[in-house]
């Protein structure tokens, strides 16, 4: 008999720490902590509009997605050289490794760098070199997902995809992020078709602030394999049925939703209802340097707010591997490791 309920917060934290996990929704630029932002600004001789690390943190009070994006794009300006992208990515991977993340799929926003004159190769090589080091050092796998900024034109996205073609072998897929309202997925139909023709996986942010119709469009017009966020899909019963029937994954980010006022009260977050509806939902940190928590923080806050129990946590972790873009044999290995870690925890907490 397994331990079916958490008997203490300590037991909960122990399970979260013990389980190997995949993180599928993290913007690498959103992992840039203020300390590193200042260090890179100094190294690159860039003036920041903040006096101190604390002043940066004090600015992180958001009303909505746009108020965050304005600050997030300002932060990216300290990134100039390959070493900057390496240092930022390595700092995230070290932190993720300490949360027992064994596989991560990293979003990056090349247009916020190429628009400042930074070469696509500098961005991709810097991020990739850190991922390769994590693979060598810890056996941690990762994948890169190039995101198009939806507030820019489709022509700009097409140009960005062209610039990334020489690095095709280092990319797993493409995604769509930035300001959602007023920028529906259908705006990017052609560039997603071009990415698909290159054999890239397709994902898109939809149903974070935008309506359920944006989730339908991401599925039917763009042909995405995963929906990022997708919490507003819960407003449309037909859509929920479709997502459940096809096991379309939804990469949910509770601390992000709280920080951006999508669901200001975590106790009212739809994650539990999503699992109860049979959706393939899992937890992610989105922009952890800005939203007050990395992956295990998202687990612990959500478990406490929604009174999740051990088997819910195992489901979330199993969903993270099911939804990942790893090869089937590696997926099976990760699932087995998660099941074994759960069994060991259950034995110790029986
Ligand atoms: N939503 C949309 N775009 C983003 C986000 C997000 O949460 N984080 C970074 N870019
Ligand atoms: Zn995101």
CSV table of N, CA, C and O and ligand atoms in Angstrom, one decimal, residues 25 27 65 68-69 72-73 109 176-180 205 208 229 256 260 286-287 291, ligand 1:
chain,number,residue,atom,x,y,z
A,25,UNK,N,8.4,24.3,-20.1
A,25,UNK,CA,8.0,25.6,-20.4
A,25,UNK,C,8.8,26.6,-19.5
A,25,UNK,O,8.4,26.9,-18.4
A,27,UNK,N,11.3,30.1,-20.2
A,27,UNK,CA,12.0,31.0,-21.2
A,27,UNK,C,13.4,31.3,-20.6
A,27,UNK,O,13.5,31.8,-19.5
A,65,UNK,N,0.3,40.4,-18.2
A,65,UNK,CA,1.4,39.9,-19.0
A,65,UNK,C,2.2,41.1,-19.6
A,65,UNK,O,3.5,41.0,-19.5
A,68,UNK,N,4.8,42.7,-17.3
A,68,UNK,CA,5.9,41.9,-17.2
A,68,UNK,C,6.8,41.9,-18.4
A,68,UNK,O,8.1,42.1,-18.3
A,69,UNK,N,6.2,41.8,-19.6
A,69,UNK,CA,7.0,41.7,-20.8
A,69,UNK,C,7.9,43.0,-21.0
A,69,UNK,O,9.1,42.9,-21.4
A,72,UNK,N,10.9,42.4,-18.8
A,72,UNK,CA,11.6,41.2,-19.3
A,72,UNK,C,12.4,41.6,-20.5
A,72,UNK,O,13.6,41.2,-20.6
A,73,UNK,N,11.8,42.3,-21.5
A,73,UNK,CA,12.6,42.7,-22.7
A,73,UNK,C,13.7,43.6,-22.3
A,73,UNK,O,14.8,43.6,-22.9
A,109,UNK,N,14.0,33.6,-27.2
A,109,UNK,CA,13.4,34.7,-28.0
A,109,UNK,C,14.4,35.4,-28.9
A,109,UNK,O,14.9,36.5,-28.6
A,176,UNK,N,5.5,30.1,-29.9
A,176,UNK,CA,4.9,31.5,-30.1
A,176,UNK,C,4.7,32.1,-28.7
A,176,UNK,O,4.0,31.5,-27.9
A,177,UNK,N,5.3,33.2,-28.5
A,177,UNK,CA,5.1,33.9,-27.1
A,177,UNK,C,4.9,35.4,-27.3
A,177,UNK,O,4.7,35.9,-28.4
A,178,UNK,N,5.0,36.1,-26.2
A,178,UNK,CA,4.8,37.5,-26.0
A,178,UNK,C,3.3,37.9,-26.0
A,178,UNK,O,2.5,37.0,-25.7
A,179,UNK,N,3.0,39.1,-26.2
A,179,UNK,CA,1.7,39.7,-25.9
A,179,UNK,C,0.6,38.9,-26.7
A,179,UNK,O,0.5,38.9,-27.9
A,180,UNK,N,-0.3,38.2,-25.9
A,180,UNK,CA,-1.3,37.3,-26.6
A,180,UNK,C,-2.5,38.0,-27.2
A,180,UNK,O,-2.8,37.8,-28.3
A,205,UNK,N,2.1,29.4,-27.1
A,205,UNK,CA,1.3,29.9,-26.0
A,205,UNK,C,-0.1,30.2,-26.4
A,205,UNK,O,-0.3,30.9,-27.5
A,208,UNK,N,-3.5,31.8,-22.2
A,208,UNK,CA,-3.0,32.3,-21.0
A,208,UNK,C,-3.8,33.5,-20.6
A,208,UNK,O,-4.6,33.5,-19.6
A,229,UNK,N,0.6,27.1,-21.4
A,229,UNK,CA,-0.4,27.6,-20.5
A,229,UNK,C,-1.8,26.9,-20.8
A,229,UNK,O,-2.0,25.8,-20.2
A,256,UNK,N,3.5,31.7,-12.4
A,256,UNK,CA,3.4,32.7,-13.4
A,256,UNK,C,2.0,33.3,-13.5
A,256,UNK,O,1.8,34.5,-13.5
A,260,UNK,N,1.1,37.2,-12.8
A,260,UNK,CA,0.6,38.0,-13.9
A,260,UNK,C,-0.9,38.2,-13.7
A,260,UNK,O,-1.6,38.7,-14.7
A,286,UNK,N,8.1,28.8,-16.2
A,286,UNK,CA,7.9,30.0,-17.1
A,286,UNK,C,9.1,31.0,-17.1
A,286,UNK,O,9.9,30.9,-18.0
A,287,UNK,N,9.1,31.9,-16.2
A,287,UNK,CA,10.1,32.9,-16.0
A,287,UNK,C,10.5,33.0,-14.6
A,287,UNK,O,10.2,33.9,-13.9
A,291,UNK,N,9.1,35.4,-11.4
A,291,UNK,CA,7.8,35.0,-10.8
A,291,UNK,C,8.0,34.4,-9.4
A,291,UNK,O,7.0,33.8,-8.9
B,1,LIG,N1,3.7,34.6,-21.8
B,1,LIG,C1,4.0,35.1,-23.1
B,1,LIG,N2,5.2,35.4,-23.4
B,1,LIG,C2,6.2,35.2,-22.6
B,1,LIG,C3,6.0,34.7,-21.3
B,1,LIG,C4,4.7,34.4,-20.9
B,1,LIG,O1,4.4,33.9,-19.8
B,1,LIG,N3,7.2,34.7,-20.8
B,1,LIG,C5,8.1,35.1,-21.6
B,1,LIG,N4,7.5,35.5,-22.8
